[in-house]
Short mmCIF file of C-alpha atoms and ligand atoms in Angstrom, two decimals:
data_model
loop_
_atom_site.label_atom_id
_atom_site.label_comp_id
_atom_site.label_asym_id
_atom_site.label_seq_id
_atom_site.Cartn_x
_atom_site.Cartn_y
_atom_site.Cartn_z
CA UNK V 1 -8.00 18.64 -7.08
CA UNK V 2 -6.53 17.59 -4.10
CA UNK V 3 -3.05 15.23 -3.85
CA UNK V 4 -1.79 13.95 -7.05
CA UNK V 5 -0.49 9.67 -5.52
CA UNK V 6 1.19 6.87 -6.98
CA UNK V 7 0.36 3.51 -6.39
CA UNK V 8 2.33 1.02 -6.66
CA UNK V 9 1.25 -3.03 -6.83
CA UNK V 10 1.99 -6.21 -8.66
CA UNK V 11 -1.06 -8.21 -8.32
CA UNK V 12 -4.49 -7.98 -8.42
CA UNK V 13 -5.14 -4.36 -8.08
CA UNK V 14 -8.23 -4.60 -5.08
CA UNK V 15 -6.49 -2.04 -3.26
CA UNK V 16 -5.95 0.05 -6.42
CA UNK V 17 -9.47 -0.58 -6.81
CA UNK V 18 -10.61 0.55 -3.45
CA UNK V 19 -8.79 3.63 -3.67
CA UNK V 20 -10.17 4.27 -7.38
CA UNK V 21 -13.18 4.26 -6.14
CA UNK V 22 -13.32 6.61 -2.92
CA UNK V 23 -11.62 8.96 -5.03
CA UNK V 24 -14.16 8.61 -7.72
CA UNK V 25 -16.95 9.09 -4.57
CA UNK V 26 -15.22 12.00 -3.40
CA UNK V 27 -13.98 10.30 -0.34
CA UNK V 28 -9.99 11.37 -0.60
CA UNK V 29 -9.57 14.90 -1.92
CA UNK V 30 -6.61 14.00 -4.42
CA UNK V 31 -6.55 11.55 -8.20
CA UNK V 32 -3.98 8.70 -8.70
CA UNK V 33 -1.46 10.29 -11.17
CA UNK V 34 0.40 7.08 -11.53
CA UNK V 35 0.30 3.78 -11.86
CA UNK V 36 4.13 1.35 -11.86
CA UNK V 37 4.67 -2.51 -11.36
CA UNK V 38 7.04 -4.40 -11.46
CA UNK V 39 5.07 -7.16 -13.39
CA UNK V 40 3.97 -6.98 -16.86
CA UNK V 41 0.90 -8.64 -16.41
CA UNK V 42 -0.39 -7.25 -13.15
CA UNK V 43 -4.48 -6.89 -12.95
CA UNK V 44 -3.66 -3.32 -11.18
CA UNK V 45 -2.46 -2.04 -14.73
CA UNK V 46 -5.43 -3.04 -16.66
CA UNK V 47 -7.21 -1.32 -14.22
CA UNK V 48 -5.62 1.82 -13.96
CA UNK V 49 -5.24 1.78 -17.97
CA UNK V 50 -9.17 1.02 -18.77
CA UNK V 51 -9.58 3.85 -15.72
CA UNK V 52 -7.32 6.29 -17.56
CA UNK V 53 -4.28 6.21 -15.80
CA UNK V 54 -1.42 5.92 -16.81
CA UNK V 55 0.01 3.05 -15.85
CA UNK V 56 3.68 1.44 -16.54
CA UNK V 57 5.31 -1.75 -16.41
CA UNK V 58 9.24 -1.32 -14.86
CA UNK V 59 10.76 -4.57 -15.69
CA UNK V 60 13.87 -4.98 -12.33
CA UNK V 61 15.52 -6.85 -14.56
CA UNK V 62 16.04 -4.46 -17.05
CA UNK V 63 18.41 -2.44 -15.12
CA UNK V 64 21.67 -2.82 -13.36
CA UNK V 65 21.06 -3.09 -9.85
CA UNK V 66 17.89 -2.09 -7.30
CA UNK V 67 19.00 2.18 -7.36
CA UNK V 68 18.79 1.80 -11.16
CA UNK V 69 15.80 0.79 -10.89
CA UNK V 70 14.15 2.73 -7.93
CA UNK V 71 15.73 5.65 -9.13
CA UNK V 72 13.52 4.67 -12.98
CA UNK V 73 10.13 4.31 -10.83
CA UNK V 74 11.47 7.75 -8.70
CA UNK V 75 11.46 9.68 -12.07
CA UNK V 76 8.30 8.34 -12.91
CA UNK V 77 6.89 9.47 -9.53
CA UNK V 78 8.26 12.88 -9.53
CA UNK V 79 7.63 13.70 -12.96
CA UNK V 80 3.85 13.02 -12.31
CA UNK V 81 4.48 15.10 -9.46
CA UNK V 82 2.98 12.94 -6.59
CA UNK V 83 2.72 14.14 -2.83
CA UNK V 84 2.46 10.54 -1.74
CA UNK V 85 3.68 7.13 -2.92
CA UNK V 86 1.44 4.23 -1.70
CA UNK V 87 2.37 0.35 -2.22
CA UNK V 88 -0.52 -1.48 -2.72
CA UNK V 89 0.26 -5.26 -3.21
CA UNK V 90 3.67 -4.02 -3.98
CA UNK V 91 5.68 -7.76 -3.35
CA UNK V 92 8.94 -6.16 -3.88
CA UNK V 93 11.08 -4.53 -0.76
CA UNK V 94 12.30 -0.89 -0.95
CA UNK V 95 15.66 -0.57 -1.14
CA UNK V 96 17.09 2.36 1.01
CA UNK V 97 17.76 4.38 -2.52
CA UNK V 98 13.98 4.66 -2.95
CA UNK V 99 13.20 5.73 0.73
CA UNK V 100 15.71 7.48 0.65
CA UNK V 101 15.24 9.78 -2.52
CA UNK V 102 11.45 9.49 -2.37
CA UNK V 103 9.67 13.40 -2.98
CA UNK V 104 7.12 12.40 -0.79
CA UNK V 105 5.67 10.22 2.18
CA UNK V 106 5.27 6.15 1.32
CA UNK V 107 2.82 4.33 2.76
CA UNK V 108 1.26 1.00 2.47
CA UNK V 109 -0.92 -1.70 3.39
CA UNK V 110 -0.34 -5.09 5.34
CA UNK V 111 -2.77 -7.84 6.33
CA UNK V 112 -1.79 -8.50 9.64
CA UNK V 113 -2.28 -6.65 13.04
CA UNK V 114 1.76 -5.59 13.21
CA UNK V 115 4.18 -5.50 14.81
CA UNK V 116 2.53 -8.76 14.65
CA UNK V 117 3.06 -11.19 11.85
CA UNK V 118 5.30 -8.86 9.23
CA UNK V 119 6.79 -9.76 5.79
CA UNK V 120 4.82 -12.86 4.14
CA UNK V 121 1.62 -14.35 4.39
CA UNK V 122 0.03 -12.12 7.38
CA UNK V 123 -3.10 -13.90 7.28
CA UNK V 124 -1.87 -18.24 7.52
CA UNK V 125 0.87 -16.46 9.80
CA UNK V 126 -1.58 -15.09 12.30
CA UNK V 127 -4.16 -18.11 11.75
CA UNK V 128 -1.19 -20.46 12.66
CA UNK V 129 -0.23 -18.81 15.88
CA UNK V 130 -3.61 -19.10 16.79
CA UNK V 131 -4.71 -15.15 17.78
CA UNK V 132 -8.21 -14.44 18.21
CA UNK V 133 -8.35 -11.30 16.78
CA UNK V 134 -6.65 -10.04 13.18
CA UNK V 135 -6.84 -7.77 10.48
CA UNK V 136 -4.65 -4.78 8.98
CA UNK V 137 -2.66 -2.18 8.84
CA UNK V 138 -2.21 1.05 7.07
CA UNK V 139 1.83 2.54 7.04
CA UNK V 140 4.44 4.94 6.34
CA UNK V 141 6.99 3.27 4.78
CA UNK V 142 10.42 3.32 6.44
CA UNK V 143 13.69 0.76 4.97
CA UNK V 144 12.62 -1.70 7.55
CA UNK V 145 10.37 -4.91 6.46
CA UNK V 146 7.25 -3.21 7.77
CA UNK V 147 8.22 -1.14 10.17
CA UNK V 148 7.35 2.47 9.66
CA UNK V 149 4.59 4.15 11.74
CA UNK V 150 1.23 2.93 12.02
CA UNK V 151 -1.28 5.58 10.82
CA UNK V 152 -4.00 3.35 11.25
CA UNK V 153 -5.34 -0.30 12.16
CA UNK V 154 -8.54 -2.00 11.56
CA UNK V 155 -9.46 -5.82 13.23
CA UNK V 156 -11.83 -8.81 12.67
CA UNK V 157 -12.43 -11.97 14.63
CA UNK V 158 -10.32 -15.09 13.35
CA UNK V 159 -13.15 -17.57 13.97
CA UNK V 160 -12.92 -21.45 14.63
CA UNK V 161 -13.43 -22.27 11.36
CA UNK V 162 -11.72 -20.16 9.53
CA UNK V 163 -8.78 -21.06 6.10
CA UNK V 164 -6.70 -18.53 5.04
CA UNK V 165 -8.99 -17.63 2.24
CA UNK V 166 -11.84 -16.79 4.83
CA UNK V 167 -9.55 -14.72 6.80
CA UNK V 168 -8.15 -13.03 3.97
CA UNK V 169 -10.94 -11.96 2.70
CA UNK V 170 -12.57 -10.98 6.02
CA UNK V 171 -9.83 -8.97 6.38
CA UNK V 172 -9.25 -8.04 2.66
CA UNK V 173 -12.70 -6.24 3.54
CA UNK V 174 -10.83 -3.92 5.58
CA UNK V 175 -8.44 -3.26 3.76
CA UNK V 176 -10.37 -1.72 1.39
CA UNK V 177 -12.17 0.69 4.25
CA UNK V 178 -8.39 1.49 5.78
CA UNK V 179 -6.20 2.26 2.51
CA UNK V 180 -8.82 5.02 1.48
CA UNK V 181 -9.39 6.63 5.08
CA UNK V 182 -5.52 6.54 5.99
CA UNK V 183 -5.19 8.76 2.51
CA UNK V 184 -7.80 11.24 3.12
CA UNK V 185 -6.61 11.43 6.42
CA UNK V 186 -3.02 12.42 5.02
CA UNK V 187 -4.85 14.69 2.27
CA UNK V 188 -6.72 16.91 5.03
CA UNK V 189 -3.04 17.60 6.40
CA UNK V 190 -4.24 15.74 9.40
CA UNK V 191 -1.17 13.53 9.80
CA UNK V 192 1.03 14.11 12.65
CA UNK V 193 4.06 12.31 13.27
CA UNK V 194 5.80 13.13 16.48
CA UNK V 195 8.66 9.97 16.72
CA UNK V 196 6.95 6.61 15.27
CA UNK V 197 4.11 7.71 16.98
CA UNK V 198 1.62 9.41 14.43
CA UNK V 199 -1.30 11.11 15.55
CA UNK V 200 -4.71 12.03 13.52
CA UNK V 201 -5.70 16.12 14.48
CA UNK V 202 -9.11 16.87 15.19
CA UNK V 203 -10.04 13.43 15.99
C1 GRF W 301 -3.28 -6.87 0.20
O1 GRF W 301 -3.42 -8.62 0.87
C2 GRF W 301 -2.23 -6.58 0.75
O2 GRF W 301 -2.72 -6.13 2.36
C3 GRF W 301 -0.68 -7.17 0.83
O3 GRF W 301 -0.99 -7.91 -0.54
C4 GRF W 301 -2.66 -7.96 -0.82
C5 GRF W 301 -2.33 -7.36 -2.04
O4 GRF W 301 -4.16 -6.91 -2.86
N1 GRF W 301 0.28 -6.00 1.26
P1 GRF W 301 -4.63 -6.25 -3.80
O5 GRF W 301 -3.18 -6.55 -4.94
O6 GRF W 301 -4.61 -4.63 -3.49
O7 GRF W 301 -5.24 -7.22 -3.78
#
């Protein structure tokens, strides 16, 4: 059976697909219990529905304020009895209400080697800065912007002729490995938090 996972996504949903595939292959001891999106047309919702996973558009504009909106998200997550929330291309900053009231830990994947290049367009920021190594980071979510404890990171080289697209594609391949790996470590109860340091038990 394993853990029940809620996924929040706003767009194309390739990380959601990678997680679904890993579950299908038995590489994650768990299941996706619900997918939520702030965007009605998110491909992520379609991917989920095709696989028979409950998937809902929750329109932020339909709520009086951000806390009301986030309360609705948490209602779905609680009803689905989730033990982990995964942000996978969720393009809104979670508010204090969500982070403070979430019934379980929250993870995010970011397309840069944090703490470098947080926020939007991590890949473009890395390219413009001129770093020679880029990558992705899976981290726990706190109230800051991409500032929570780091679970794991994967690196890729930055090549002289890279564009934002070629670098993003190289990083995305690693994202699709990193996220399922991090989720499985959580599912196996192997992530230990010591302050902001995440230790992997049994390594
Ligand atoms: C990924 O690059 C992820 O790191 C970032 O948003 C993008 C989402 O892509 N947070 P997808 O929707 O999973 O394809």
